[in-house]
Short mmCIF file of C-alpha atoms in Angstrom, two decimals:
data_model
loop_
_atom_site.label_atom_id
_atom_site.label_comp_id
_atom_site.label_asym_id
_atom_site.label_seq_id
_atom_site.Cartn_x
_atom_site.Cartn_y
_atom_site.Cartn_z
CA GLY A 1 25.17 135.16 237.15
CA VAL A 2 25.88 134.33 233.51
CA MET A 3 28.81 131.95 234.16
CA ALA A 4 26.87 129.80 236.63
CA PHE A 5 24.00 129.77 234.21
CA PHE A 6 26.12 128.49 231.30
CA SER A 7 28.25 126.08 233.32
CA MET A 8 25.20 124.01 234.10
CA PHE A 9 25.37 122.42 230.68
CA VAL A 10 28.97 121.20 231.00
CA ALA A 11 27.86 117.70 231.97
CA ALA A 12 24.81 117.21 229.76
CA ALA A 13 25.17 113.48 229.19
CA PRO A 14 24.59 111.03 232.05
CA VAL A 15 27.81 110.43 234.02
CA ASP A 16 30.18 107.63 233.19
CA GLU A 17 30.56 106.17 236.67
CA GLU A 18 30.17 102.94 238.59
CA LEU A 19 27.73 102.46 241.44
CA ILE A 20 29.03 100.12 244.12
CA ILE A 21 26.88 100.12 247.25
CA ASP A 22 28.69 99.69 250.55
CA GLY A 23 31.74 98.46 248.66
CA GLU A 24 29.78 95.24 248.19
CA PHE A 25 27.01 95.47 245.61
CA ASN A 26 28.23 96.04 242.05
CA MET A 27 25.24 97.67 240.45
CA ILE A 28 24.32 97.41 236.80
CA THR A 29 23.40 100.98 235.84
CA ARG A 30 23.99 100.59 232.09
CA THR A 31 23.23 97.54 230.01
CA ALA A 32 22.33 96.44 226.49
CA SER A 33 18.60 96.79 225.97
CA PRO A 34 16.27 93.77 225.63
CA GLU A 35 15.14 92.76 222.16
CA GLY A 36 12.49 95.03 220.71
CA HIS A 37 13.56 98.01 222.84
CA PRO A 38 13.75 101.28 220.87
CA LEU A 39 17.00 102.35 222.56
CA SER A 40 20.27 100.44 222.23
CA GLU A 41 21.27 100.91 225.87
CA VAL A 42 19.23 100.98 229.04
CA THR A 43 20.45 103.42 231.68
CA SER A 44 19.54 103.95 235.33
CA GLY A 45 18.19 107.25 236.61
CA TRP A 46 21.13 107.21 239.05
CA LEU A 47 23.46 108.31 236.23
CA TYR A 48 21.54 111.55 235.72
CA ARG A 49 21.64 112.79 239.28
CA THR A 50 24.06 115.24 240.93
CA ASP A 51 27.30 114.06 242.58
CA GLU A 52 25.80 114.48 246.04
CA THR A 53 22.68 112.48 245.22
CA ARG A 54 24.68 109.69 243.61
CA ASP A 55 27.06 109.50 246.59
CA GLN A 56 24.16 109.17 249.02
CA GLN A 57 22.97 106.04 247.31
CA ALA A 58 26.41 104.42 247.38
CA ASP A 59 26.38 104.31 251.18
CA SER A 60 23.47 102.66 253.03
CA PHE A 61 24.15 104.79 256.09
CA GLU A 62 23.76 107.93 253.98
CA ASN A 63 20.77 106.72 251.96
CA PRO A 64 17.67 108.41 253.44
CA GLY A 65 15.49 105.69 251.88
CA MET A 66 16.98 103.06 254.20
CA LEU A 67 14.89 104.39 257.09
CA ALA A 68 11.81 103.18 255.21
CA VAL A 69 13.47 99.81 254.63
CA GLU A 70 14.02 99.51 258.39
CA GLU A 71 10.38 100.47 258.93
CA GLY A 72 9.49 97.76 256.43
CA GLU A 73 11.41 95.18 258.45
CA VAL A 74 9.33 96.11 261.49
CA PHE A 75 6.12 95.58 259.49
CA TRP A 76 7.52 92.24 258.26
CA ASN A 77 7.82 91.06 261.85
CA THR A 78 4.55 92.55 263.12
CA VAL A 79 1.57 90.30 263.69
CA ASP A 80 -1.60 91.67 262.10
CA GLY A 81 -5.06 90.33 261.33
CA SER A 82 -7.31 87.56 262.65
CA ALA A 83 -4.89 84.71 261.84
CA GLY A 84 -2.40 86.11 264.33
CA LYS A 85 0.49 85.95 261.89
CA SER A 86 3.23 88.19 260.61
CA CYS A 87 5.00 87.92 257.23
CA ALA A 88 7.84 86.27 259.13
CA SER A 89 5.49 83.54 260.39
CA CYS A 90 5.38 82.07 256.87
CA HIS A 91 8.33 83.65 255.12
CA ASP A 92 10.93 83.60 257.92
CA ASP A 93 14.01 85.62 257.04
CA ALA A 94 13.25 87.95 254.13
CA ALA A 95 16.90 88.02 253.09
CA THR A 96 16.44 84.38 252.10
CA SER A 97 12.75 84.03 251.16
CA MET A 98 12.47 87.33 249.31
CA LYS A 99 15.83 87.27 247.57
CA GLY A 100 15.22 87.72 243.83
CA VAL A 101 11.46 88.13 244.26
CA GLY A 102 11.31 91.90 243.78
CA ALA A 103 13.40 91.68 240.60
CA LYS A 104 10.68 89.63 238.85
CA TYR A 105 7.70 91.85 239.59
CA PRO A 106 5.10 92.62 238.30
CA VAL A 107 4.03 88.98 237.75
CA TRP A 108 0.98 87.33 236.28
CA ASP A 109 -1.67 86.45 238.88
CA VAL A 110 -3.75 83.49 237.77
CA ALA A 111 -6.52 84.04 240.33
CA SER A 112 -7.35 87.60 239.21
CA SER A 113 -6.23 87.12 235.58
CA LYS A 114 -4.15 90.29 235.79
CA PRO A 115 -0.58 91.34 236.49
CA ILE A 116 0.12 92.16 240.13
CA ASN A 117 2.89 94.24 241.64
CA ILE A 118 4.61 93.88 245.00
CA GLU A 119 2.19 96.24 246.72
CA GLN A 120 -0.78 94.16 245.58
CA ARG A 121 0.99 90.91 246.42
CA ILE A 122 1.45 92.18 249.97
CA ASN A 123 -2.27 92.95 250.16
CA LEU A 124 -3.07 89.48 248.81
CA CYS A 125 -1.10 87.86 251.65
CA ARG A 126 -2.72 90.19 254.16
CA ILE A 127 -6.24 89.26 253.00
CA ASP A 128 -5.74 85.55 252.14
CA ASN A 129 -3.14 84.51 254.67
CA MET A 130 -3.40 86.89 257.61
CA GLY A 131 -7.09 87.77 257.87
CA ALA A 132 -6.03 91.40 257.69
CA GLN A 133 -7.32 94.31 255.61
CA ALA A 134 -5.72 95.44 252.39
CA TRP A 135 -3.67 98.62 252.68
CA GLU A 136 -4.87 101.58 250.60
CA PHE A 137 -2.52 103.03 247.97
CA ASP A 138 0.60 104.51 249.60
CA GLU A 139 -0.91 104.05 253.06
CA GLN A 140 0.41 102.47 256.25
CA GLY A 141 2.97 99.75 255.65
CA GLN A 142 2.60 99.58 251.87
CA LYS A 143 5.59 101.71 250.88
CA PRO A 144 8.04 100.62 253.59
CA LEU A 145 7.23 96.93 253.17
CA ALA A 146 7.46 97.14 249.36
CA ALA A 147 10.83 98.87 249.79
CA TYR A 148 11.99 96.23 252.27
CA ILE A 149 11.05 93.38 249.92
CA LYS A 150 12.59 94.99 246.85
CA ASN A 151 15.72 95.81 248.81
CA GLN A 152 16.25 92.04 249.27
CA SER A 153 16.87 91.97 245.50
CA LEU A 154 19.43 94.80 245.60
CA GLY A 155 21.86 94.42 242.72
CA LEU A 156 19.89 91.69 240.94
CA PRO A 157 18.81 92.46 237.38
CA VAL A 158 15.19 93.37 236.66
CA SER A 159 13.68 90.51 234.72
CA MET A 160 9.96 89.95 234.28
CA LYS A 161 8.31 86.97 232.61
CA LEU A 162 6.16 88.22 229.75
CA ASP A 163 5.12 84.78 228.56
CA GLU A 164 2.84 84.04 231.53
CA GLY A 165 -0.92 84.36 231.09
CA ASP A 166 -1.90 87.48 229.14
CA MET A 167 1.15 89.51 230.23
CA GLN A 168 1.98 90.21 226.61
CA LYS A 169 -1.41 91.92 226.06
CA TRP A 170 -0.90 94.06 229.14
CA TRP A 171 2.60 94.94 227.91
CA GLU A 172 1.04 96.09 224.65
CA LYS A 173 -1.57 98.19 226.42
CA GLY A 174 1.18 99.75 228.54
CA LYS A 175 3.19 100.49 225.43
CA GLU A 176 0.18 102.19 223.85
CA THR A 177 -0.17 104.43 226.91
CA TYR A 178 3.58 105.15 226.95
CA TYR A 179 3.40 106.61 223.46
CA SER A 180 0.06 108.46 223.78
CA ARG A 181 0.14 112.23 223.79
CA MET A 182 -1.62 113.32 226.99
CA GLY A 183 -3.15 116.35 228.53
CA GLN A 184 -3.39 120.00 227.60
CA LEU A 185 0.39 119.99 227.19
CA ASP A 186 0.16 117.03 224.82
CA PHE A 187 3.19 115.07 226.12
CA SER A 188 3.78 111.34 225.97
CA CYS A 189 6.11 109.47 228.33
CA ALA A 190 8.21 108.80 225.23
CA ASN A 191 8.59 112.52 224.44
CA CYS A 192 10.53 113.11 227.66
CA HIS A 193 12.07 109.74 228.45
CA GLU A 194 12.86 108.36 225.01
CA GLN A 195 13.15 111.34 222.69
CA TYR A 196 14.79 113.75 225.09
CA ASN A 197 16.50 111.73 227.83
CA GLY A 198 19.82 113.45 228.54
CA SER A 199 18.27 116.89 227.98
CA TYR A 200 17.18 119.26 230.73
CA ILE A 201 13.74 120.58 231.54
CA ARG A 202 14.73 123.53 233.73
CA ALA A 203 17.07 121.90 236.27
CA ASP A 204 15.70 118.37 235.81
CA HIS A 205 18.05 116.08 233.91
CA LEU A 206 15.71 113.75 232.02
CA SER A 207 16.48 110.06 232.47
CA GLN A 208 14.93 107.13 230.61
CA GLY A 209 12.27 106.99 233.33
CA ASN A 210 13.01 103.47 234.52
CA ALA A 211 11.36 101.74 237.47
CA ASN A 212 14.29 99.77 238.91
CA GLY A 213 14.78 102.03 241.94
CA PHE A 214 11.22 102.11 243.23
CA PRO A 215 10.00 102.81 245.84
CA THR A 216 12.46 105.66 245.65
CA PHE A 217 13.55 108.33 248.10
CA ARG A 218 12.74 111.59 246.38
CA GLN A 219 14.60 114.61 247.77
CA LYS A 220 12.03 117.07 246.40
CA GLN A 221 9.32 115.41 248.49
CA GLY A 222 11.61 114.37 251.34
CA THR A 223 9.97 110.97 251.43
CA LEU A 224 9.70 107.54 249.86
CA VAL A 225 7.73 107.66 246.61
CA SER A 226 6.00 104.69 245.00
CA LEU A 227 6.04 103.96 241.27
CA HIS A 228 2.36 104.71 240.74
CA SER A 229 2.77 107.95 242.61
CA ARG A 230 5.57 108.85 240.19
CA PHE A 231 3.37 107.92 237.22
CA GLN A 232 0.64 110.16 238.62
CA GLY A 233 3.15 112.99 239.07
CA CYS A 234 4.40 112.81 235.49
CA ILE A 235 0.85 112.55 234.14
CA ARG A 236 -0.26 115.48 236.31
CA ASP A 237 2.56 117.48 234.71
CA THR A 238 1.02 116.95 231.25
CA ARG A 239 -2.17 118.57 232.61
CA ALA A 240 -4.16 115.39 232.00
CA GLU A 241 -6.65 113.78 234.37
CA ILE A 242 -4.73 111.74 236.91
CA PRO A 243 -5.49 108.00 236.68
CA GLU A 244 -6.11 105.91 239.80
CA ALA A 245 -3.22 103.93 241.22
CA PHE A 246 -3.42 100.19 240.48
CA SER A 247 -6.09 100.74 237.79
CA ASP A 248 -5.78 98.46 234.77
CA ASP A 249 -4.17 101.21 232.69
CA MET A 250 -1.64 101.97 235.40
CA MET A 251 -0.82 98.28 235.88
CA ALA A 252 -0.29 97.87 232.13
CA LEU A 253 1.97 100.92 232.25
CA GLU A 254 3.93 99.40 235.16
CA VAL A 255 4.43 96.18 233.18
CA TYR A 256 5.71 98.08 230.14
CA VAL A 257 7.87 100.62 232.00
CA THR A 258 9.43 97.87 234.14
CA TRP A 259 10.26 95.96 230.96
CA ARG A 260 11.99 99.01 229.52
CA GLY A 261 14.48 98.75 232.39
CA THR A 262 15.20 95.03 231.91
CA GLY A 263 18.74 94.17 232.98
CA LEU A 264 19.25 97.13 235.31
CA SER A 265 19.97 96.25 238.93
CA VAL A 266 17.19 96.66 241.46
CA GLU A 267 18.30 99.81 243.31
CA THR A 268 15.51 100.09 245.87
CA PRO A 269 15.58 102.40 247.69
CA ALA A 270 17.06 104.64 244.97
CA VAL A 271 17.85 108.25 245.86
CA ARG A 272 16.53 110.71 243.32
CA GLN A 273 16.25 114.52 243.16
CA MET B 1 -18.27 151.28 226.33
CA ILE B 2 -20.41 148.27 225.41
CA ILE B 3 -19.91 148.83 221.69
CA THR B 4 -16.12 149.01 222.13
CA THR B 5 -16.06 145.77 224.11
CA THR B 6 -18.20 143.97 221.54
CA LEU B 7 -15.95 145.18 218.71
CA ALA B 8 -12.88 144.14 220.68
CA LEU B 9 -14.30 140.64 221.22
CA ALA B 10 -15.25 140.43 217.54
CA ASP B 11 -11.56 140.92 216.65
CA VAL B 12 -10.44 137.88 218.66
CA THR B 13 -9.62 134.87 216.53
CA LEU B 14 -10.79 131.70 218.25
CA PRO B 15 -8.38 128.74 218.25
CA ASP B 16 -10.35 126.80 215.65
CA GLU B 17 -10.60 129.90 213.43
CA VAL B 18 -6.85 130.35 213.13
CA VAL B 19 -5.61 130.20 209.53
CA VAL B 20 -2.03 129.17 208.82
CA GLU B 21 -0.71 129.82 205.33
CA ASN B 22 2.90 129.24 204.35
CA LEU B 23 3.81 128.87 208.04
CA ARG B 24 2.36 132.33 208.73
CA ILE B 25 -0.57 133.62 210.77
CA GLU B 26 -0.99 137.13 209.41
CA LYS B 27 -3.26 138.86 211.90
CA SER B 28 -3.05 139.55 215.60
CA LEU B 29 -5.11 136.88 217.38
CA SER B 30 -6.51 139.44 219.82
CA GLY B 31 -7.02 142.28 217.37
CA SER B 32 -4.56 144.35 219.38
CA PRO B 33 -0.78 144.71 219.22
CA GLY B 34 1.37 142.62 221.57
CA ASP B 35 3.17 144.16 224.54
CA ALA B 36 6.79 142.91 224.57
CA ALA B 37 7.40 143.80 228.23
CA GLN B 38 4.32 141.82 229.22
CA GLY B 39 5.40 139.04 226.87
CA ARG B 40 8.72 138.75 228.68
CA LYS B 41 6.83 138.06 231.91
CA THR B 42 4.47 135.57 230.25
CA PHE B 43 7.47 133.82 228.71
CA ALA B 44 9.15 133.38 232.10
CA ASP B 45 6.02 132.56 234.10
CA ARG B 46 6.06 128.82 234.93
CA SER B 47 2.28 128.65 234.90
CA LEU B 48 1.95 130.44 231.55
CA GLY B 49 4.59 130.18 228.81
CA ASN B 50 7.17 128.40 230.93
CA CYS B 51 9.37 128.63 227.82
CA LEU B 52 12.56 128.40 229.91
CA ALA B 53 11.58 124.79 230.66
CA CYS B 54 12.91 123.98 227.19
CA HIS B 55 14.70 127.03 225.85
CA LEU B 56 17.84 128.92 226.75
CA ASN B 57 17.25 132.66 226.61
CA SER B 58 20.16 134.93 227.53
CA ASP B 59 17.78 137.87 227.90
CA LEU B 60 16.47 136.11 231.03
CA SER B 61 19.81 135.01 232.49
CA ASP B 62 18.73 136.15 235.96
CA GLU B 63 16.40 133.16 235.91
CA LEU B 64 18.42 130.08 236.85
CA PHE B 65 18.41 126.77 235.01
CA HIS B 66 17.13 127.11 231.48
CA GLY B 67 16.20 123.88 229.76
CA ASN B 68 17.74 122.60 226.55
CA VAL B 69 15.07 120.34 225.10
CA GLY B 70 14.52 123.02 222.46
CA PRO B 71 17.06 125.31 220.79
CA SER B 72 18.34 128.54 222.29
CA LEU B 73 16.04 131.44 221.44
CA ASP B 74 18.91 133.93 221.33
CA GLY B 75 18.59 135.80 218.06
CA VAL B 76 15.31 134.09 217.16
CA ALA B 77 13.94 137.31 215.63
CA THR B 78 16.68 137.08 213.00
CA ARG B 79 15.57 133.56 212.05
CA TRP B 80 11.80 133.94 211.83
CA LYS B 81 9.35 136.63 210.81
CA PRO B 82 6.80 137.71 213.43
CA GLU B 83 3.96 136.00 211.48
CA GLN B 84 5.94 132.74 211.61
CA LEU B 85 6.73 133.16 215.30
CA ARG B 86 3.01 133.52 215.84
CA THR B 87 2.45 130.16 214.16
CA ILE B 88 5.19 128.52 216.22
CA VAL B 89 3.68 129.71 219.49
CA VAL B 90 0.07 129.02 218.46
CA ASN B 91 0.74 125.49 217.27
CA ALA B 92 4.36 124.40 216.79
CA LYS B 93 3.16 121.25 215.00
CA LYS B 94 2.28 123.38 211.98
CA VAL B 95 5.94 124.32 211.61
CA PHE B 96 7.84 121.36 213.12
CA THR B 97 5.45 118.43 212.33
CA GLU B 98 3.23 116.38 214.66
CA ARG B 99 6.31 114.86 216.28
CA THR B 100 7.38 118.06 218.02
CA ILE B 101 7.37 118.03 221.82
CA MET B 102 6.62 121.77 221.93
CA PRO B 103 3.03 122.32 223.12
CA GLY B 104 0.54 124.33 221.09
CA PHE B 105 -0.11 127.40 223.20
CA TYR B 106 -3.25 128.55 221.39
CA SER B 107 -4.61 125.28 220.07
CA LEU B 108 -7.26 122.76 221.00
CA ASP B 109 -5.43 120.04 219.07
CA VAL B 110 -4.09 118.65 222.32
CA GLY B 111 -3.58 115.33 224.08
CA GLU B 112 -5.93 112.77 225.60
CA ASP B 113 -7.78 113.03 228.90
CA VAL B 114 -7.25 116.75 229.39
CA ARG B 115 -7.73 117.78 233.01
CA GLU B 116 -11.42 118.54 233.36
CA ASP B 117 -11.06 122.22 234.26
CA LEU B 118 -8.87 122.81 231.20
CA ILE B 119 -11.07 121.18 228.56
CA GLY B 120 -11.73 123.62 225.74
CA LYS B 121 -9.12 126.04 227.12
CA THR B 122 -5.89 127.12 225.50
CA ILE B 123 -2.65 127.35 227.49
CA LEU B 124 -2.31 131.05 226.69
CA THR B 125 -4.95 133.61 225.78
CA ALA B 126 -4.91 135.38 222.43
CA GLN B 127 -3.39 138.50 224.00
CA GLN B 128 -0.76 136.50 225.86
CA VAL B 129 0.31 134.93 222.56
CA GLU B 130 0.56 138.38 220.96
CA ASP B 131 2.65 139.62 223.89
CA VAL B 132 5.02 136.62 223.68
CA VAL B 133 5.38 137.04 219.92
CA ALA B 134 6.13 140.75 220.37
CA TYR B 135 8.76 139.81 222.94
CA LEU B 136 10.32 137.12 220.73
CA ASN B 137 10.53 139.77 218.04
CA THR B 138 12.92 141.75 220.26
CA LEU B 139 15.40 138.84 220.56
CA GLU B 140 17.94 139.77 217.90
#
């Protein structure tokens, strides 16, 4: 009734709590923003979620996203392609070889003269080093393996290198997109995630829209969700045409959005609503 | 019958014909009065007004989870005249500047890359706007 309806606004600001995963990983969920950032503090989406959702992420046995990470480990060890190799053949134990890797992505790829993300880097190794086929967007092992790799950076701060190749230009293109008003509803990413983070759209507590937890377990969809899928979802909600995953515009957006979360701990697999 | 329909259509103000003067749009966009009861439904409908996404409205407290991006609309009829409410719903930018997040519900001054099937279409029809305005006018 009326009381339940009003009590929802009691905790309007993001919570003031610490995230320690498995009593071991002290997570950075709030930090001073990088230079040039419009906000003074960068905050993780974790802080905007309900008590139950936040608790799930603090315990790996409760985190529904960890099933995908386990799936990813299986892919890591599975031979595929004409070269008869698995990821493990060249990269051995991911806990060692992949530690810190996920926290730096997306990175500049000299060969293609573009930024690449973890999903594309996986495909590159499949094609170049395994004689296997690239995985389509969100298909087969792409999400679980991306989650597995990023999970090896759990707790480490997001930190991309913008001074490699033309990264800076891509960052600028991503920034342009971030601030463009889109669709019939005429919303920009900045409208919701910069101007109104902390406010509610219906029951959704708007966060800063950071990428540090991706791929993320999304309760609404009951599955692991990739970053480009999330971008597509938000853009769909502006009633604009949905751009293709991994297109140049979407890659530029990933570069810029990832940068906006600089300093936050990698949380993959984050648990979100 | 045909003559009535033609006259009725002739009374509709198209989005690019709307005139805003001193924050007011004087005439009904549809040529007909708004229906407040219908407007209440349009207001709450997630695929139409979806106003609760951003606005608290105690008159609809049976609907759970009202947003707070925008101000509460309780008593809004005491703050704005109907002709001004019409302007706000038609194109909030005319009242709150270009920076407002509130969409223009009867405007083609919209964002980039509009979904193909919605190009040239307004979020609400002229009559739906009139109904919503009539409803807002009851919130005292």
